[in-house]
Amino acid sequence: AQKVTQAQTEISVVEKEDVTLDCVYETRDTTYYLFWYKQPPSGELVFLIRRNSFDEQNEISGRYSWNFQKSTSSFNFTITASQVVDSAVYFCALKSQGAQKLVFGQGTRLTINP
Amino acid sequence: EAQVTQNPRYLITVTGKKLTVTCSQNMNHEYMSWYRQDPGLGLRQIYYSMNVEVTDKGDVPEGYKVSRKEKRNFPLILESPSPNQTSLYFCASSLSLTGGLNTDTQYFGPGTRLTVL
């Protein structure tokens, strides 16, 4: 069975602090894909990033960075110099090759205080 | 603009009154899916469709119907809504289900907040 765990239900930091959102996954598949989505207060789900299981290279996009470690089955998301606009619920998700659905974690509610 | 649209965005209805939530995508995606989001339960798949006239159940299909008569549209039908179907619903689409060239990345609509009284 596949499972995604986001142990941090809520995180609250002050603006400009760095914050890391944890994601741990379980799968027996050798080929799979990991995703992060952002759900701002307006409610929509915004795609942020996709990683393949065979590519463990970390990725940076502006203030966002992702650390994929197959050895610990983790795909953590770091926001550097957080801003109020980063306040949202963030979801980590897993999909096996050819699978017909995403398996989502429970989400982490991130609040950035001015 | 490439997007997934849903209508209505908000709906309050009463038990037993049939309703349809529409979903449309303009990206020529083969795969479409419906999820519901509930507090503490995350997002769960209701139904999905691999292509026109091909639909199948997800994890929580009871009380829902879908159809895929055209590639771009994938409506969600609640024949007799009940209060336990009060939820936030998302439609999603992707080019395909295979992982090659990132074609299985799912893009979501804006969500439909449904309240059944």
PDB file of C-alpha atoms in Angstrom:
ATOM      1  CA  ALA A   1       0.000   0.000   0.000  1.00  0.00           C
ATOM      2  CA  GLN A   2       1.109   3.526  -0.636  1.00  0.00           C
ATOM      3  CA  LYS A   3       1.106   6.188   1.989  1.00  0.00           C
ATOM      4  CA  VAL A   4       2.236   9.773   2.400  1.00  0.00           C
ATOM      5  CA  THR A   5       2.791  11.234   5.845  1.00  0.00           C
ATOM      6  CA  GLN A   6       3.066  14.907   6.608  1.00  0.00           C
ATOM      7  CA  ALA A   7       3.622  14.840  10.329  1.00  0.00           C
ATOM      8  CA  GLN A   8       3.458  18.600  10.768  1.00  0.00           C
ATOM      9  CA  THR A   9      -0.193  19.550  10.891  1.00  0.00           C
ATOM     10  CA  GLU A  10       0.442  23.247  11.405  1.00  0.00           C
ATOM     11  CA  ILE A  11       3.519  25.453  11.334  1.00  0.00           C
ATOM     12  CA  SER A  12       3.653  29.111  12.250  1.00  0.00           C
ATOM     13  CA  VAL A  13       6.728  31.286  11.687  1.00  0.00           C
ATOM     14  CA  VAL A  14       7.572  34.933  11.467  1.00  0.00           C
ATOM     15  CA  GLU A  15       8.191  36.465   8.081  1.00  0.00           C
ATOM     16  CA  LYS A  16      11.720  36.052   6.696  1.00  0.00           C
ATOM     17  CA  GLU A  17      12.351  32.879   8.638  1.00  0.00           C
ATOM     18  CA  ASP A  18      13.247  29.714   6.772  1.00  0.00           C
ATOM     19  CA  VAL A  19      10.800  26.841   7.128  1.00  0.00           C
ATOM     20  CA  THR A  20      10.911  23.189   6.116  1.00  0.00           C
ATOM     21  CA  LEU A  21       7.841  21.069   5.467  1.00  0.00           C
ATOM     22  CA  ASP A  22       8.412  17.358   5.907  1.00  0.00           C
ATOM     23  CA  CYS A  23       7.052  14.604   3.698  1.00  0.00           C
ATOM     24  CA  VAL A  24       7.675  10.894   4.193  1.00  0.00           C
ATOM     25  CA  TYR A  25       6.292   8.340   1.799  1.00  0.00           C
ATOM     26  CA  GLU A  26       5.840   4.580   1.586  1.00  0.00           C
ATOM     27  CA  THR A  27       5.730   2.557  -1.600  1.00  0.00           C
ATOM     28  CA  ARG A  28       6.961  -0.788  -2.885  1.00  0.00           C
ATOM     29  CA  ASP A  29       7.158   0.435  -6.438  1.00  0.00           C
ATOM     30  CA  THR A  30      10.540   1.090  -7.988  1.00  0.00           C
ATOM     31  CA  THR A  31       9.293   3.833 -10.288  1.00  0.00           C
ATOM     32  CA  TYR A  32       7.169   6.530  -8.768  1.00  0.00           C
ATOM     33  CA  TYR A  33       6.681  10.261  -8.767  1.00  0.00           C
ATOM     34  CA  LEU A  34       6.422  12.783  -5.974  1.00  0.00           C
ATOM     35  CA  PHE A  35       4.576  16.077  -6.050  1.00  0.00           C
ATOM     36  CA  TRP A  36       4.010  19.157  -3.976  1.00  0.00           C
ATOM     37  CA  TYR A  37       0.849  21.234  -4.269  1.00  0.00           C
ATOM     38  CA  LYS A  38      -0.028  24.536  -2.622  1.00  0.00           C
ATOM     39  CA  GLN A  39      -3.548  25.403  -1.481  1.00  0.00           C
ATOM     40  CA  PRO A  40      -3.768  29.130  -0.667  1.00  0.00           C
ATOM     41  CA  PRO A  41      -6.666  30.563   1.362  1.00  0.00           C
ATOM     42  CA  SER A  42      -8.643  31.023  -1.861  1.00  0.00           C
ATOM     43  CA  GLY A  43      -8.870  27.216  -2.040  1.00  0.00           C
ATOM     44  CA  GLU A  44      -7.438  26.158  -5.370  1.00  0.00           C
ATOM     45  CA  LEU A  45      -4.688  23.548  -5.663  1.00  0.00           C
ATOM     46  CA  VAL A  46      -1.568  24.814  -7.367  1.00  0.00           C
ATOM     47  CA  PHE A  47       1.055  22.432  -8.726  1.00  0.00           C
ATOM     48  CA  LEU A  48       4.557  23.283  -7.475  1.00  0.00           C
ATOM     49  CA  ILE A  49       6.920  20.484  -8.410  1.00  0.00           C
ATOM     50  CA  ARG A  50       7.247  16.898  -9.630  1.00  0.00           C
ATOM     51  CA  ARG A  51      10.189  14.574  -9.014  1.00  0.00           C
ATOM     52  CA  ASN A  52      10.911  11.159 -10.473  1.00  0.00           C
ATOM     53  CA  SER A  53      12.102   8.358  -8.231  1.00  0.00           C
ATOM     54  CA  PHE A  54      15.201   7.830 -10.327  1.00  0.00           C
ATOM     55  CA  ASP A  55      16.285  11.463 -10.075  1.00  0.00           C
ATOM     56  CA  GLU A  56      17.486  12.396  -6.608  1.00  0.00           C
ATOM     57  CA  GLN A  57      18.902  15.725  -7.610  1.00  0.00           C
ATOM     58  CA  ASN A  58      17.666  18.495  -5.368  1.00  0.00           C
ATOM     59  CA  GLU A  59      15.865  21.356  -6.963  1.00  0.00           C
ATOM     60  CA  ILE A  60      15.746  25.065  -6.279  1.00  0.00           C
ATOM     61  CA  SER A  61      13.252  27.528  -7.658  1.00  0.00           C
ATOM     62  CA  GLY A  62      13.703  30.987  -6.257  1.00  0.00           C
ATOM     63  CA  ARG A  63      13.003  30.824  -2.528  1.00  0.00           C
ATOM     64  CA  TYR A  64      11.703  27.263  -2.817  1.00  0.00           C
ATOM     65  CA  SER A  65      13.868  24.181  -2.630  1.00  0.00           C
ATOM     66  CA  TRP A  66      13.159  20.486  -2.456  1.00  0.00           C
ATOM     67  CA  ASN A  67      15.285  17.752  -0.921  1.00  0.00           C
ATOM     68  CA  PHE A  68      14.531  14.259  -2.204  1.00  0.00           C
ATOM     69  CA  GLN A  69      16.234  11.425  -0.292  1.00  0.00           C
ATOM     70  CA  LYS A  70      15.354   7.937  -1.396  1.00  0.00           C
ATOM     71  CA  SER A  71      17.295   6.370   1.485  1.00  0.00           C
ATOM     72  CA  THR A  72      14.911   7.915   4.005  1.00  0.00           C
ATOM     73  CA  SER A  73      11.845   8.002   1.713  1.00  0.00           C
ATOM     74  CA  SER A  74      11.539  11.714   2.209  1.00  0.00           C
ATOM     75  CA  PHE A  75      10.757  14.635  -0.058  1.00  0.00           C
ATOM     76  CA  ASN A  76      11.037  17.775   2.058  1.00  0.00           C
ATOM     77  CA  PHE A  77      10.177  21.293   0.986  1.00  0.00           C
ATOM     78  CA  THR A  78      12.013  24.352   2.246  1.00  0.00           C
ATOM     79  CA  ILE A  79      10.947  27.954   1.890  1.00  0.00           C
ATOM     80  CA  THR A  80      13.778  30.418   2.420  1.00  0.00           C
ATOM     81  CA  ALA A  81      13.054  33.918   3.688  1.00  0.00           C
ATOM     82  CA  SER A  82       9.348  33.192   4.015  1.00  0.00           C
ATOM     83  CA  GLN A  83       6.764  35.784   3.075  1.00  0.00           C
ATOM     84  CA  VAL A  84       3.162  36.293   4.131  1.00  0.00           C
ATOM     85  CA  VAL A  85       2.036  35.186   0.654  1.00  0.00           C
ATOM     86  CA  ASP A  86       3.504  31.769   1.375  1.00  0.00           C
ATOM     87  CA  SER A  87       0.743  31.162   3.904  1.00  0.00           C
ATOM     88  CA  ALA A  88      -1.203  28.154   2.624  1.00  0.00           C
ATOM     89  CA  VAL A  89      -1.817  24.481   3.100  1.00  0.00           C
ATOM     90  CA  TYR A  90       0.849  22.423   1.369  1.00  0.00           C
ATOM     91  CA  PHE A  91       0.243  18.889   0.194  1.00  0.00           C
ATOM     92  CA  CYS A  92       2.771  16.241  -0.675  1.00  0.00           C
ATOM     93  CA  ALA A  93       1.549  13.500  -3.036  1.00  0.00           C
ATOM     94  CA  LEU A  94       2.782  10.226  -4.481  1.00  0.00           C
ATOM     95  CA  LYS A  95       1.933   8.413  -7.703  1.00  0.00           C
ATOM     96  CA  SER A  96       3.292   5.162  -9.054  1.00  0.00           C
ATOM     97  CA  GLN A  97       4.036   4.774 -12.717  1.00  0.00           C
ATOM     98  CA  GLY A  98       0.776   4.030 -14.498  1.00  0.00           C
ATOM     99  CA  ALA A  99      -1.298   4.441 -11.344  1.00  0.00           C
ATOM    100  CA  GLN A 100      -4.573   6.218 -11.798  1.00  0.00           C
ATOM    101  CA  LYS A 101      -4.544   8.454  -8.776  1.00  0.00           C
ATOM    102  CA  LEU A 102      -2.445  10.611  -6.540  1.00  0.00           C
ATOM    103  CA  VAL A 103      -2.045   9.580  -2.921  1.00  0.00           C
ATOM    104  CA  PHE A 104      -2.015  12.713  -0.819  1.00  0.00           C
ATOM    105  CA  GLY A 105      -0.651  13.450   2.594  1.00  0.00           C
ATOM    106  CA  GLN A 106      -2.888  15.183   5.107  1.00  0.00           C
ATOM    107  CA  GLY A 107      -1.343  18.551   4.368  1.00  0.00           C
ATOM    108  CA  THR A 108       0.597  21.080   6.447  1.00  0.00           C
ATOM    109  CA  ARG A 109      -0.974  24.422   7.213  1.00  0.00           C
ATOM    110  CA  LEU A 110       1.749  27.059   7.060  1.00  0.00           C
ATOM    111  CA  THR A 111       1.138  30.481   8.530  1.00  0.00           C
ATOM    112  CA  ILE A 112       3.641  33.251   7.971  1.00  0.00           C
ATOM    113  CA  ASN A 113       3.155  36.095  10.436  1.00  0.00           C
ATOM    114  CA  PRO A 114       4.260  39.632   9.571  1.00  0.00           C
TER     115      PRO A 114
ATOM    116  CA  GLU B   1      -4.972  30.041 -20.998  1.00  0.00           C
ATOM    117  CA  ALA B   2      -4.575  26.360 -20.193  1.00  0.00           C
ATOM    118  CA  GLN B   3      -6.887  25.531 -17.328  1.00  0.00           C
ATOM    119  CA  VAL B   4      -9.399  23.295 -15.626  1.00  0.00           C
ATOM    120  CA  THR B   5     -12.680  25.000 -14.842  1.00  0.00           C
ATOM    121  CA  GLN B   6     -15.421  23.940 -12.475  1.00  0.00           C
ATOM    122  CA  ASN B   7     -18.937  25.213 -11.986  1.00  0.00           C
ATOM    123  CA  PRO B   8     -20.428  26.183  -9.717  1.00  0.00           C
ATOM    124  CA  ARG B   9     -17.732  27.291  -7.311  1.00  0.00           C
ATOM    125  CA  TYR B  10     -20.138  27.329  -4.385  1.00  0.00           C
ATOM    126  CA  LEU B  11     -23.398  25.487  -3.936  1.00  0.00           C
ATOM    127  CA  ILE B  12     -25.798  25.082  -1.059  1.00  0.00           C
ATOM    128  CA  THR B  13     -28.543  22.541  -1.616  1.00  0.00           C
ATOM    129  CA  VAL B  14     -30.921  20.290   0.266  1.00  0.00           C
ATOM    130  CA  THR B  15     -30.938  16.572   0.782  1.00  0.00           C
ATOM    131  CA  GLY B  16     -32.205  14.617  -2.196  1.00  0.00           C
ATOM    132  CA  LYS B  17     -32.109  17.366  -4.805  1.00  0.00           C
ATOM    133  CA  LYS B  18     -30.101  16.142  -7.790  1.00  0.00           C
ATOM    134  CA  LEU B  19     -27.156  18.277  -8.809  1.00  0.00           C
ATOM    135  CA  THR B  20     -24.318  18.312 -11.313  1.00  0.00           C
ATOM    136  CA  VAL B  21     -20.905  19.871 -10.926  1.00  0.00           C
ATOM    137  CA  THR B  22     -19.309  20.518 -14.280  1.00  0.00           C
ATOM    138  CA  CYS B  23     -15.622  20.170 -15.082  1.00  0.00           C
ATOM    139  CA  SER B  24     -13.965  21.210 -18.288  1.00  0.00           C
ATOM    140  CA  GLN B  25     -10.349  21.316 -19.458  1.00  0.00           C
ATOM    141  CA  ASN B  26      -8.900  22.952 -22.543  1.00  0.00           C
ATOM    142  CA  MET B  27      -5.579  21.101 -22.646  1.00  0.00           C
ATOM    143  CA  ASN B  28      -6.692  18.052 -24.653  1.00  0.00           C
ATOM    144  CA  HIS B  29      -5.937  15.869 -21.635  1.00  0.00           C
ATOM    145  CA  GLU B  30      -6.894  12.216 -21.770  1.00  0.00           C
ATOM    146  CA  TYR B  31      -7.110  11.625 -18.041  1.00  0.00           C
ATOM    147  CA  MET B  32      -9.583  13.342 -15.729  1.00  0.00           C
ATOM    148  CA  SER B  33     -10.470  12.704 -12.126  1.00  0.00           C
ATOM    149  CA  TRP B  34     -12.629  13.894  -9.245  1.00  0.00           C
ATOM    150  CA  TYR B  35     -11.404  14.220  -5.664  1.00  0.00           C
ATOM    151  CA  ARG B  36     -13.077  15.364  -2.506  1.00  0.00           C
ATOM    152  CA  GLN B  37     -11.268  17.119   0.312  1.00  0.00           C
ATOM    153  CA  ASP B  38     -12.419  16.766   3.898  1.00  0.00           C
ATOM    154  CA  PRO B  39     -10.781  17.974   7.116  1.00  0.00           C
ATOM    155  CA  GLY B  40      -8.561  15.302   8.611  1.00  0.00           C
ATOM    156  CA  LEU B  41      -9.046  13.005   5.635  1.00  0.00           C
ATOM    157  CA  GLY B  42      -7.086  14.842   2.979  1.00  0.00           C
ATOM    158  CA  LEU B  43      -7.989  14.379  -0.671  1.00  0.00           C
ATOM    159  CA  ARG B  44      -9.656  11.187  -1.789  1.00  0.00           C
ATOM    160  CA  GLN B  45     -10.429  10.107  -5.309  1.00  0.00           C
ATOM    161  CA  ILE B  46     -14.075   9.635  -6.273  1.00  0.00           C
ATOM    162  CA  TYR B  47     -13.972   8.640  -9.948  1.00  0.00           C
ATOM    163  CA  TYR B  48     -11.556   8.876 -12.808  1.00  0.00           C
ATOM    164  CA  SER B  49     -11.583   8.601 -16.574  1.00  0.00           C
ATOM    165  CA  MET B  50      -8.767   7.421 -18.777  1.00  0.00           C
ATOM    166  CA  ASN B  51     -10.429   8.663 -21.965  1.00  0.00           C
ATOM    167  CA  VAL B  52     -13.784   9.265 -23.607  1.00  0.00           C
ATOM    168  CA  GLU B  53     -16.399   6.718 -22.525  1.00  0.00           C
ATOM    169  CA  VAL B  54     -13.928   5.108 -20.085  1.00  0.00           C
ATOM    170  CA  THR B  55     -14.633   5.742 -16.413  1.00  0.00           C
ATOM    171  CA  ASP B  56     -13.877   3.851 -13.230  1.00  0.00           C
ATOM    172  CA  LYS B  57     -14.385   4.087  -9.499  1.00  0.00           C
ATOM    173  CA  GLY B  58     -11.875   5.612  -7.161  1.00  0.00           C
ATOM    174  CA  ASP B  59     -11.735   5.169  -3.412  1.00  0.00           C
ATOM    175  CA  VAL B  60     -15.037   6.797  -2.446  1.00  0.00           C
ATOM    176  CA  PRO B  61     -17.505   6.445  -5.356  1.00  0.00           C
ATOM    177  CA  GLU B  62     -20.701   5.791  -3.373  1.00  0.00           C
ATOM    178  CA  GLY B  63     -23.385   8.356  -4.062  1.00  0.00           C
ATOM    179  CA  TYR B  64     -21.716   9.764  -7.168  1.00  0.00           C
ATOM    180  CA  LYS B  65     -21.939   9.254 -10.912  1.00  0.00           C
ATOM    181  CA  VAL B  66     -19.793  10.559 -13.737  1.00  0.00           C
ATOM    182  CA  SER B  67     -19.790  10.558 -17.505  1.00  0.00           C
ATOM    183  CA  ARG B  68     -17.185  11.268 -20.176  1.00  0.00           C
ATOM    184  CA  LYS B  69     -18.937  11.835 -23.456  1.00  0.00           C
ATOM    185  CA  GLU B  70     -16.450  14.396 -24.677  1.00  0.00           C
ATOM    186  CA  LYS B  71     -12.745  14.584 -24.000  1.00  0.00           C
ATOM    187  CA  ARG B  72     -12.893  18.017 -22.420  1.00  0.00           C
ATOM    188  CA  ASN B  73     -15.816  17.492 -20.015  1.00  0.00           C
ATOM    189  CA  PHE B  74     -16.175  15.286 -16.959  1.00  0.00           C
ATOM    190  CA  PRO B  75     -19.267  16.168 -14.920  1.00  0.00           C
ATOM    191  CA  LEU B  76     -19.855  14.868 -11.406  1.00  0.00           C
ATOM    192  CA  ILE B  77     -23.460  13.957 -10.662  1.00  0.00           C
ATOM    193  CA  LEU B  78     -25.025  13.587  -7.246  1.00  0.00           C
ATOM    194  CA  GLU B  79     -28.387  11.900  -7.840  1.00  0.00           C
ATOM    195  CA  SER B  80     -29.607  12.240  -4.262  1.00  0.00           C
ATOM    196  CA  PRO B  81     -27.197  14.321  -2.210  1.00  0.00           C
ATOM    197  CA  SER B  82     -26.870  13.717   1.508  1.00  0.00           C
ATOM    198  CA  PRO B  83     -25.237  15.821   4.241  1.00  0.00           C
ATOM    199  CA  ASN B  84     -22.191  13.533   4.322  1.00  0.00           C
ATOM    200  CA  GLN B  85     -21.409  14.707   0.800  1.00  0.00           C
ATOM    201  CA  THR B  86     -20.791  18.192   2.088  1.00  0.00           C
ATOM    202  CA  SER B  87     -17.208  18.742   0.988  1.00  0.00           C
ATOM    203  CA  LEU B  88     -14.763  20.599  -1.227  1.00  0.00           C
ATOM    204  CA  TYR B  89     -14.601  18.939  -4.644  1.00  0.00           C
ATOM    205  CA  PHE B  90     -11.751  19.123  -7.100  1.00  0.00           C
ATOM    206  CA  CYS B  91     -11.570  18.098 -10.714  1.00  0.00           C
ATOM    207  CA  ALA B  92      -8.125  17.286 -12.101  1.00  0.00           C
ATOM    208  CA  SER B  93      -6.680  16.395 -15.475  1.00  0.00           C
ATOM    209  CA  SER B  94      -3.426  15.203 -16.958  1.00  0.00           C
ATOM    210  CA  LEU B  95      -2.213  14.495 -20.435  1.00  0.00           C
ATOM    211  CA  SER B  96      -1.884  10.809 -19.686  1.00  0.00           C
ATOM    212  CA  LEU B  97      -1.235   8.371 -16.845  1.00  0.00           C
ATOM    213  CA  THR B  98       2.246   7.332 -17.837  1.00  0.00           C
ATOM    214  CA  GLY B  99       5.178   9.076 -16.283  1.00  0.00           C
ATOM    215  CA  GLY B 100       7.148   9.822 -19.391  1.00  0.00           C
ATOM    216  CA  LEU B 101       7.954  13.471 -20.031  1.00  0.00           C
ATOM    217  CA  ASN B 102       5.929  14.465 -16.992  1.00  0.00           C
ATOM    218  CA  THR B 103       2.678  13.784 -18.830  1.00  0.00           C
ATOM    219  CA  ASP B 104       1.012  12.468 -15.702  1.00  0.00           C
ATOM    220  CA  THR B 105       1.212  15.689 -13.709  1.00  0.00           C
ATOM    221  CA  GLN B 106      -2.326  16.447 -12.611  1.00  0.00           C
ATOM    222  CA  TYR B 107      -3.648  19.993 -12.794  1.00  0.00           C
ATOM    223  CA  PHE B 108      -6.560  20.911 -10.616  1.00  0.00           C
ATOM    224  CA  GLY B 109      -9.599  23.075 -11.050  1.00  0.00           C
ATOM    225  CA  PRO B 110     -10.446  25.841  -8.567  1.00  0.00           C
ATOM    226  CA  GLY B 111     -12.680  23.631  -6.439  1.00  0.00           C
ATOM    227  CA  THR B 112     -16.413  23.507  -5.732  1.00  0.00           C
ATOM    228  CA  ARG B 113     -17.560  23.958  -2.169  1.00  0.00           C
ATOM    229  CA  LEU B 114     -20.766  21.980  -1.710  1.00  0.00           C
ATOM    230  CA  THR B 115     -23.026  22.141   1.320  1.00  0.00           C
ATOM    231  CA  VAL B 116     -25.917  19.705   1.602  1.00  0.00           C
ATOM    232  CA  LEU B 117     -28.480  20.639   4.256  1.00  0.00           C
TER     233      LEU B 117
END
